[in-house]
PDB file of C-alpha atoms in Angstrom:
ATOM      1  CA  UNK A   1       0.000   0.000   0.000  1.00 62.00           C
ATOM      2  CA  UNK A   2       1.376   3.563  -0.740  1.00 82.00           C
ATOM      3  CA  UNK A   3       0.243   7.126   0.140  1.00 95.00           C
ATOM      4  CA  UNK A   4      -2.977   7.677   2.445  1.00 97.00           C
ATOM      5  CA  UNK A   5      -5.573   4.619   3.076  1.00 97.00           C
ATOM      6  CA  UNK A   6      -9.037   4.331   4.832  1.00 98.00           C
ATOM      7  CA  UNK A   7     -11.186   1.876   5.645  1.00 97.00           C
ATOM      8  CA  UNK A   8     -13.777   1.275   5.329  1.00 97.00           C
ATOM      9  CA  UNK A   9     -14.255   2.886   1.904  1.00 97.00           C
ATOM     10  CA  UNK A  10     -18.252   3.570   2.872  1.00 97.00           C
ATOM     11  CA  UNK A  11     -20.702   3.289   5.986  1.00 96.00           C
ATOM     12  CA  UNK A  12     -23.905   3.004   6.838  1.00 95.00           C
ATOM     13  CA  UNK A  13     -24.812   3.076  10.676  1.00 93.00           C
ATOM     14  CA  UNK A  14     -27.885   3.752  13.241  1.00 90.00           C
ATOM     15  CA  UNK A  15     -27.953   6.422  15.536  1.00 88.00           C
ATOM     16  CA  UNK A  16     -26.758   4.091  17.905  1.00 87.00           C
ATOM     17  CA  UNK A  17     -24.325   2.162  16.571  1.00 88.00           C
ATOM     18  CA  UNK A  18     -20.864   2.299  17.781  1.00 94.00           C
ATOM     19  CA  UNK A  19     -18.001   2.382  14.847  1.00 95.00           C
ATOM     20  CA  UNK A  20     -14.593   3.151  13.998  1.00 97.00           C
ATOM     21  CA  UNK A  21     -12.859   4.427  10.846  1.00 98.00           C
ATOM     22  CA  UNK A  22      -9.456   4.084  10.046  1.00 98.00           C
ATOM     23  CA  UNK A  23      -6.631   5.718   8.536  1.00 98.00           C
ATOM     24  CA  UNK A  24      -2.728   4.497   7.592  1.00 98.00           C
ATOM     25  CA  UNK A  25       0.030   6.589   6.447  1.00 97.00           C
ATOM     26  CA  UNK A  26       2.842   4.987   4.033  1.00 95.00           C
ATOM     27  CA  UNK A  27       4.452   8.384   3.698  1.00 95.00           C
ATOM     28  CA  UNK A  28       6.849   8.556   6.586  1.00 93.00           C
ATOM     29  CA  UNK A  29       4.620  11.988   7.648  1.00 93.00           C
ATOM     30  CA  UNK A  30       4.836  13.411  11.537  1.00 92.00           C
ATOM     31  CA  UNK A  31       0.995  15.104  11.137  1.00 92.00           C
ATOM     32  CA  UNK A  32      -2.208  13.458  10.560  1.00 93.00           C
ATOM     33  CA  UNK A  33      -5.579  15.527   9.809  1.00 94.00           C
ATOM     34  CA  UNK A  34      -9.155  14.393  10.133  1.00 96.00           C
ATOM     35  CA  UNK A  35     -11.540  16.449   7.903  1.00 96.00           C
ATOM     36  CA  UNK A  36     -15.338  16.334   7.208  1.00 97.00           C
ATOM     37  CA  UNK A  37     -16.469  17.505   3.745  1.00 96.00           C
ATOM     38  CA  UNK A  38     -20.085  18.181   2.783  1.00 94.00           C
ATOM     39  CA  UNK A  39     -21.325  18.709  -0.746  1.00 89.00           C
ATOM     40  CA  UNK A  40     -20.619  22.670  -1.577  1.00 87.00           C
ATOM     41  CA  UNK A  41     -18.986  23.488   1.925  1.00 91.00           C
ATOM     42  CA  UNK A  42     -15.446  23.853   2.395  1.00 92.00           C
ATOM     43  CA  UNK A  43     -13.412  21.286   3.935  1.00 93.00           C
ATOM     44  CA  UNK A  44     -14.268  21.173   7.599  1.00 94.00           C
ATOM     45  CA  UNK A  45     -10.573  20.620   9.584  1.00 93.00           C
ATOM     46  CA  UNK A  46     -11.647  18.194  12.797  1.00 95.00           C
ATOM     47  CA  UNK A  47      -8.722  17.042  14.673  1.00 94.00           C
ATOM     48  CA  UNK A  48      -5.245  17.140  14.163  1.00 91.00           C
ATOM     49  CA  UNK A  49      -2.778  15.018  15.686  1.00 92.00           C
ATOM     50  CA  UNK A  50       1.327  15.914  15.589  1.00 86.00           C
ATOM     51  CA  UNK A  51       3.745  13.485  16.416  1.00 84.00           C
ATOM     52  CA  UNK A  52       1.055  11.749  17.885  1.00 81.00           C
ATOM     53  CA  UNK A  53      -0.109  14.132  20.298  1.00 83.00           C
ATOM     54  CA  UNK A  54      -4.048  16.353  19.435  1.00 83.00           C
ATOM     55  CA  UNK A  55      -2.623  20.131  18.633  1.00 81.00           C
ATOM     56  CA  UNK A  56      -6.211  20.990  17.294  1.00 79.00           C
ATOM     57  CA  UNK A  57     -10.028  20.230  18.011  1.00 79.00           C
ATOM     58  CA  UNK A  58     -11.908  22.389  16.114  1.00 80.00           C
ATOM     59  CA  UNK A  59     -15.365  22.319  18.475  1.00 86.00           C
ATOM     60  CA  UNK A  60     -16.035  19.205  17.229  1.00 93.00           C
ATOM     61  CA  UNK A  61     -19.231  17.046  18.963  1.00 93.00           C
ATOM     62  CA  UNK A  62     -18.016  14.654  21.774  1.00 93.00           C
ATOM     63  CA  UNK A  63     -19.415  11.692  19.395  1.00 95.00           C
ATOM     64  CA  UNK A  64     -16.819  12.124  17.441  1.00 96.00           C
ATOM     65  CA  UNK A  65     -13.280  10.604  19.167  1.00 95.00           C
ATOM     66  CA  UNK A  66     -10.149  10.527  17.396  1.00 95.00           C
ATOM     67  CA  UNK A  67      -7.225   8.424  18.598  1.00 96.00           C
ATOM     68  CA  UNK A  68      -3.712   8.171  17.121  1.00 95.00           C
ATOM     69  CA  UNK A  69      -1.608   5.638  18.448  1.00 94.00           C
ATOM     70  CA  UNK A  70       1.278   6.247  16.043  1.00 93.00           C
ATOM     71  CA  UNK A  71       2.575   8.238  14.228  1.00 90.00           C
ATOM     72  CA  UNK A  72       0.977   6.130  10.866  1.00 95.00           C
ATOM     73  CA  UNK A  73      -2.401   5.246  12.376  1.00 97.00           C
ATOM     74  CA  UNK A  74      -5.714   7.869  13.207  1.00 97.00           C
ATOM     75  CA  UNK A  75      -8.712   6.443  14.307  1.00 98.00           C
ATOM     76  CA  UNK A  76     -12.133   8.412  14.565  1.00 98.00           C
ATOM     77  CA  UNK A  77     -14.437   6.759  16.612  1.00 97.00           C
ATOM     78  CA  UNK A  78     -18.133   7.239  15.903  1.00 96.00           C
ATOM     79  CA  UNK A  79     -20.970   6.855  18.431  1.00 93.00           C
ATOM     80  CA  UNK A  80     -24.391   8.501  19.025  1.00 93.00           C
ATOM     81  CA  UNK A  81     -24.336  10.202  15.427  1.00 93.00           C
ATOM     82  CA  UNK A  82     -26.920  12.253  13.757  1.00 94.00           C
ATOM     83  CA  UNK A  83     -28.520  12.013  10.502  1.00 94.00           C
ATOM     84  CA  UNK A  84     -26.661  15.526   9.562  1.00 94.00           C
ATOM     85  CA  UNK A  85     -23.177  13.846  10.269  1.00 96.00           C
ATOM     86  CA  UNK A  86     -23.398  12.086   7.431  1.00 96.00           C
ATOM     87  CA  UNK A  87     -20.662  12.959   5.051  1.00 97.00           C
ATOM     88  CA  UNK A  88     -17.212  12.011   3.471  1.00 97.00           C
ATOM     89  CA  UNK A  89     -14.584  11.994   5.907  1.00 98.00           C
ATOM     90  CA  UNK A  90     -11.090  12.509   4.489  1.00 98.00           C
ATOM     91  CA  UNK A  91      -7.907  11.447   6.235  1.00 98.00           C
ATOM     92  CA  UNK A  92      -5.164  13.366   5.576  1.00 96.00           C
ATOM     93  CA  UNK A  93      -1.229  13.400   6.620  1.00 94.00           C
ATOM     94  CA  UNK A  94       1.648  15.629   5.912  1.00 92.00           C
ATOM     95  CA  UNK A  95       5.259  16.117   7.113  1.00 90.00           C
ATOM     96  CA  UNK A  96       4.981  18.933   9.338  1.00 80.00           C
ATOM     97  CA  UNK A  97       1.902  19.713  10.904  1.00 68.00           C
ATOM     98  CA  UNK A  98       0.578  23.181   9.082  1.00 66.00           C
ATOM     99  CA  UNK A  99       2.121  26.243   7.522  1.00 67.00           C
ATOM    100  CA  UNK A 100       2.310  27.364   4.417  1.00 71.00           C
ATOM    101  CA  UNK A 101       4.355  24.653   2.115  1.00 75.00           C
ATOM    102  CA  UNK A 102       3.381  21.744   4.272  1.00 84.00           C
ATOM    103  CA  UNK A 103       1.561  19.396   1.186  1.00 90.00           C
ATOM    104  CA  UNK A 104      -1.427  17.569   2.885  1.00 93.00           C
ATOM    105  CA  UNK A 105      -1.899  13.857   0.949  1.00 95.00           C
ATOM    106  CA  UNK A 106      -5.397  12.966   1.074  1.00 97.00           C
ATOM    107  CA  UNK A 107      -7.119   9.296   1.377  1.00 97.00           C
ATOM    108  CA  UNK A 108      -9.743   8.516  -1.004  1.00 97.00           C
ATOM    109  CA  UNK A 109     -12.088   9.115   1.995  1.00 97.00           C
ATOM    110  CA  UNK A 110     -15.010   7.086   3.943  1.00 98.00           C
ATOM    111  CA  UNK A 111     -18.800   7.608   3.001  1.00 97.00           C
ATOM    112  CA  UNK A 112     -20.964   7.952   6.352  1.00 97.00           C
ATOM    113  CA  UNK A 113     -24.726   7.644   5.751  1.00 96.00           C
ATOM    114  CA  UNK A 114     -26.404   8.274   9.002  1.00 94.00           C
ATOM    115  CA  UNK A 115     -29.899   6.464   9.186  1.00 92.00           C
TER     116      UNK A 115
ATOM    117  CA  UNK B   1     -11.868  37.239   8.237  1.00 64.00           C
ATOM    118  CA  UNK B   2     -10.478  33.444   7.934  1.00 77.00           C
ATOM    119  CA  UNK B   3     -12.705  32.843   5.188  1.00 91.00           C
ATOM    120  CA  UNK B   4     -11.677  32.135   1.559  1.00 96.00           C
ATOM    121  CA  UNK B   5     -14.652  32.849  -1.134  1.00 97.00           C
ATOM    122  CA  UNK B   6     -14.454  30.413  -3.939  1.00 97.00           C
ATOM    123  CA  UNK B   7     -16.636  31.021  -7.471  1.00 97.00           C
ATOM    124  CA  UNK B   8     -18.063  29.717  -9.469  1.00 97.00           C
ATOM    125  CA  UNK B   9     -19.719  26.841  -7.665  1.00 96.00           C
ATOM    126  CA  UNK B  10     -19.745  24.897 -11.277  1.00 97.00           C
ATOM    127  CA  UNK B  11     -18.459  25.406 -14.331  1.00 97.00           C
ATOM    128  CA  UNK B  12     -19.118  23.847 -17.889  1.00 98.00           C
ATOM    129  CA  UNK B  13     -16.586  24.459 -20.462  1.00 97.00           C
ATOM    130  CA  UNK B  14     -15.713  23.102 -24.142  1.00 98.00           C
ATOM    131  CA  UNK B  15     -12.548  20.735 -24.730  1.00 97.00           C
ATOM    132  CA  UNK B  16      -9.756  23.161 -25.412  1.00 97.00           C
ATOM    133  CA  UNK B  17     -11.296  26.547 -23.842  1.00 97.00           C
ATOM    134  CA  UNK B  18     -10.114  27.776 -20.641  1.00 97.00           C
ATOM    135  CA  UNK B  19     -11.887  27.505 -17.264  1.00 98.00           C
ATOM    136  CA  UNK B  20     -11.345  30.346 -14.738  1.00 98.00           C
ATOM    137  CA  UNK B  21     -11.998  29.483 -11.008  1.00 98.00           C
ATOM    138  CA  UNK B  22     -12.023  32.663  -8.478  1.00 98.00           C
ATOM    139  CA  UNK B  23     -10.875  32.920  -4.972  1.00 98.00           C
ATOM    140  CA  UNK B  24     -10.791  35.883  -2.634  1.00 98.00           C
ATOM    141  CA  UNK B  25      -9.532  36.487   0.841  1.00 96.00           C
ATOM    142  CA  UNK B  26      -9.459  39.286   3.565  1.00 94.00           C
ATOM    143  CA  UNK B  27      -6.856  37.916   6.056  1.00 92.00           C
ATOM    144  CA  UNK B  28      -3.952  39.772   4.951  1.00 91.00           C
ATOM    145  CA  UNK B  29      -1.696  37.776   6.765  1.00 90.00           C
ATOM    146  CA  UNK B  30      -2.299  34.583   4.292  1.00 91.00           C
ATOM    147  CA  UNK B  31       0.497  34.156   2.568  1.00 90.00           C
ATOM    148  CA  UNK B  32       0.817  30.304   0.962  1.00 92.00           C
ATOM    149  CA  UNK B  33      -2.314  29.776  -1.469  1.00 95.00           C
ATOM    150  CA  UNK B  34      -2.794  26.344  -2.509  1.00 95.00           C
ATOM    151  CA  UNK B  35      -5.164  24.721  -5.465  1.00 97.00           C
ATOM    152  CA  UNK B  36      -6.081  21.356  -5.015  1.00 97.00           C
ATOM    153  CA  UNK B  37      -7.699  18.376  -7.871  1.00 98.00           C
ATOM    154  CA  UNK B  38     -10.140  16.054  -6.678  1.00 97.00           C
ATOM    155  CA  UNK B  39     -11.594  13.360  -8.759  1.00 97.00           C
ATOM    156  CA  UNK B  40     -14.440  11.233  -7.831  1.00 94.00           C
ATOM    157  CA  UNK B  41     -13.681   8.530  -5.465  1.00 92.00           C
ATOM    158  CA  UNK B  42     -10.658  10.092  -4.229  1.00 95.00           C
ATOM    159  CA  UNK B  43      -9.308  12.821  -2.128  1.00 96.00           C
ATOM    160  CA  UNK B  44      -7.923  16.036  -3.092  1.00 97.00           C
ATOM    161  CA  UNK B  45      -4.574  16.436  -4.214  1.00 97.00           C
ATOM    162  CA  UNK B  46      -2.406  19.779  -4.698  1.00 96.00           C
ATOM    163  CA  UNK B  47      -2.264  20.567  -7.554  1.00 97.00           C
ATOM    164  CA  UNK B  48      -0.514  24.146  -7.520  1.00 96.00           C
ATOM    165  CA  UNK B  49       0.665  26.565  -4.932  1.00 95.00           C
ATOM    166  CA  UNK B  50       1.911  30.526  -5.054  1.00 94.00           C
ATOM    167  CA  UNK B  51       3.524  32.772  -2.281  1.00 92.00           C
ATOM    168  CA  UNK B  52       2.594  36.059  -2.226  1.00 90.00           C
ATOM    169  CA  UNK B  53       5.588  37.432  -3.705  1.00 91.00           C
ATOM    170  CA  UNK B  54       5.277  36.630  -7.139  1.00 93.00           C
ATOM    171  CA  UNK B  55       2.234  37.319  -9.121  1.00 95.00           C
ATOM    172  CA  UNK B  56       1.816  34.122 -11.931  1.00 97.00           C
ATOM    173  CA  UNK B  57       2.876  30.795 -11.496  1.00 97.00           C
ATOM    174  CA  UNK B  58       2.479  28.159 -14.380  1.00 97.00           C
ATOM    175  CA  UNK B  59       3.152  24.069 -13.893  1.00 96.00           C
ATOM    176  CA  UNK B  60       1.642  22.479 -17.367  1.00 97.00           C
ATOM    177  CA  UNK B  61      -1.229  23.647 -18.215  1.00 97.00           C
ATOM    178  CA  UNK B  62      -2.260  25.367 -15.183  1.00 98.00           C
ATOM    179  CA  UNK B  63      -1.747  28.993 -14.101  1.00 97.00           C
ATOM    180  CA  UNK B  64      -1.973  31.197 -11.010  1.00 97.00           C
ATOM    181  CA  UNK B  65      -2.974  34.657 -11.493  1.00 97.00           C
ATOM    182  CA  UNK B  66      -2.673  36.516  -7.872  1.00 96.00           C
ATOM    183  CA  UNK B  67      -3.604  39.967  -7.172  1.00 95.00           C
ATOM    184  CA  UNK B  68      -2.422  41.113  -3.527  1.00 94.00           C
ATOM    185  CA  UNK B  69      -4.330  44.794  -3.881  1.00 94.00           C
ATOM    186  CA  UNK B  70      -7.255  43.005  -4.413  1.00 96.00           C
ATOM    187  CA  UNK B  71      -6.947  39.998  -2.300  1.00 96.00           C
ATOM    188  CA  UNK B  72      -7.838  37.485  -5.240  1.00 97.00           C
ATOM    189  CA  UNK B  73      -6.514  34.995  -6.579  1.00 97.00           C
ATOM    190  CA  UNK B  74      -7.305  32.550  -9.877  1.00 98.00           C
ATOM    191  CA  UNK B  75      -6.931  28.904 -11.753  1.00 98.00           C
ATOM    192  CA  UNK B  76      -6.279  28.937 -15.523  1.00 98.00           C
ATOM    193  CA  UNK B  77      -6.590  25.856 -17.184  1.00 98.00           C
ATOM    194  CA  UNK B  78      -5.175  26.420 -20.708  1.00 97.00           C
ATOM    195  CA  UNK B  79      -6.719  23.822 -23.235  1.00 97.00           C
ATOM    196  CA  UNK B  80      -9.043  22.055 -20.573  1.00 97.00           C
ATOM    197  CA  UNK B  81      -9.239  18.108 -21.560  1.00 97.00           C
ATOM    198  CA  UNK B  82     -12.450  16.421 -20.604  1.00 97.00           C
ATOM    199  CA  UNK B  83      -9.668  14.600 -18.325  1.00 97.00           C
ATOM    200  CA  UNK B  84      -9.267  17.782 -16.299  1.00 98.00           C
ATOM    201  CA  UNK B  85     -12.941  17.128 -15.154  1.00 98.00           C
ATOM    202  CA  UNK B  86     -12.737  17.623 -11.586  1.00 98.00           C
ATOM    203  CA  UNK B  87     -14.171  19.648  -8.022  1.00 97.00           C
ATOM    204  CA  UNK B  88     -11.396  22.228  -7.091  1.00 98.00           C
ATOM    205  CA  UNK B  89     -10.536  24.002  -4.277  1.00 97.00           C
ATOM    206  CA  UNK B  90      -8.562  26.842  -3.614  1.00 97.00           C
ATOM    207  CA  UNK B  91      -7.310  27.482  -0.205  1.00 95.00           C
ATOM    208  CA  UNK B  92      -4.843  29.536   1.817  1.00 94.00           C
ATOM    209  CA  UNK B  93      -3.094  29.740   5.903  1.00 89.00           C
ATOM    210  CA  UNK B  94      -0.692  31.776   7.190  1.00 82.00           C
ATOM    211  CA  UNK B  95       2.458  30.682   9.596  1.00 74.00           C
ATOM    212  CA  UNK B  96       1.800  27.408  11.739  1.00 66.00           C
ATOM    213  CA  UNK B  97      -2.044  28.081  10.822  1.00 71.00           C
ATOM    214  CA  UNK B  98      -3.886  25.425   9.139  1.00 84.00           C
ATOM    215  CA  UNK B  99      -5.258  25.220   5.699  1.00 90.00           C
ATOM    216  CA  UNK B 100      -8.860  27.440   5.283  1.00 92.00           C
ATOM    217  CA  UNK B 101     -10.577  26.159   2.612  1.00 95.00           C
ATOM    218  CA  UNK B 102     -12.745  27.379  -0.087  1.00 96.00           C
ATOM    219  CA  UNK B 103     -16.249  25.811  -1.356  1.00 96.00           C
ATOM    220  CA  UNK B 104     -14.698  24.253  -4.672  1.00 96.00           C
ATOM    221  CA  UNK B 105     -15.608  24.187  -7.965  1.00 97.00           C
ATOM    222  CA  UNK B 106     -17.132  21.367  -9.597  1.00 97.00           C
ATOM    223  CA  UNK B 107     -15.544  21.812 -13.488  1.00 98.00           C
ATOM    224  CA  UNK B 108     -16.611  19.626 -16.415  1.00 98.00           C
ATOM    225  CA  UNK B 109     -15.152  19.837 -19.729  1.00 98.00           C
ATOM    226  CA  UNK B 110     -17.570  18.799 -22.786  1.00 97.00           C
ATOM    227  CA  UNK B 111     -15.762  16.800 -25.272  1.00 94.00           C
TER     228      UNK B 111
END
């Protein structure tokens, strides 16, 4: 595997379900970046993690938890959702962890339907 | 202030003419403006970035046009391919600041 990779690729969950989605890094990067994108909105930043350690929450619901064990590996994990959380979420990592010249490679995403 | 204004929201063009994409800023203090290519199925990826300091950069086919008076900045794709079909997204940040994002652009070239 090479570059950015989630899994699953799509979701479909209750409002009570419990679920995880993952993200690996083959790139070597220090920062990984959780985003939310909705059709016509901007990319909404969630969480990111440097070096392992959360540097920014960006007021994001409690039913959303991220965890990054390493450096190559993000978790969000999902519980209590709402119907208006559904979305793609993108997984991104780069070398640094923001500022201008630090390239952000994207994974192809996960699709979250909300019933 | 943080916000970056992208237009249009979609754009149709022929094979060969050349799509414009608009951004605009207030935050003076941006200064690393970023356009990134995203394709069905997959995420975005950047395509082509410009500092402040230089008003046009070209890779390929595509061109930044930046105006700091005006706080704008632009994609040119020169001979769009039906290939180049695609959302885009302009964006910009500032020092240890993270990327703020614009709408995108959904673009579709006609063969």
């Amino acid at each position: 595997e090479t570059g950015v990779t989630q899994t699953p690729r799509h979701l479909v969950m209750g409002m009570t379900n419990k679920k995880s989605l993952k993200c690996e890094q083959h790139l070597g990067h220090n920062a990984m970046y959780w985003y939310k994108q909705s059709a016509k909105k901007p990319l909404e930043l969630m969480f990111v993690y440097n070096f392992k350690e959360q540097t920014e929450n960006n007021s994001v619901p409690s039913r959303f938890s991220p965890e990054c064990p390493n450096s190559s590996h993000l978790f969000l994990h999902l519980h209590t959702l709402q119907p208006e959380d559904s979305a793609l979420y993108l997984c991104a990592s780069s070398q640094g962890a923001g500022g201008p010249g630090d390239t952000q490679y994207f994974g192809p995403g996960t699709r979250l339907t909300v019933l | 202030q943080q916000q970056v204004k992208q237009s249009p929201q979609s754009l149709i063009v022929q094979k060969g003419g050349i799509p414009i994409i608009n951004c605009a800023y207030e935050n003076t203090a941006f200064d690393y403006f970023p356009w990134y290519q995203q394709f069905p199925g997959k995420g975005p990826a950047l395509l082509i970035a410009i500092r402040p300091d230089v008003s046009e950069k070209k890779e390929g086919r595509f061109t930044i046009s930046f105006n700091k008076s005006a706080k704008q900045f632009s994609l040119h794709i020169m001979d769009s391919q039906p290939g180049d079909s695609a959302t885009y997204f302009c964006a910009a940040s500032y020092s240890n600041y993270q990327l703020i994002w614009g709408a995108g652009t959904k673009l579709i070239i006609k063969p």
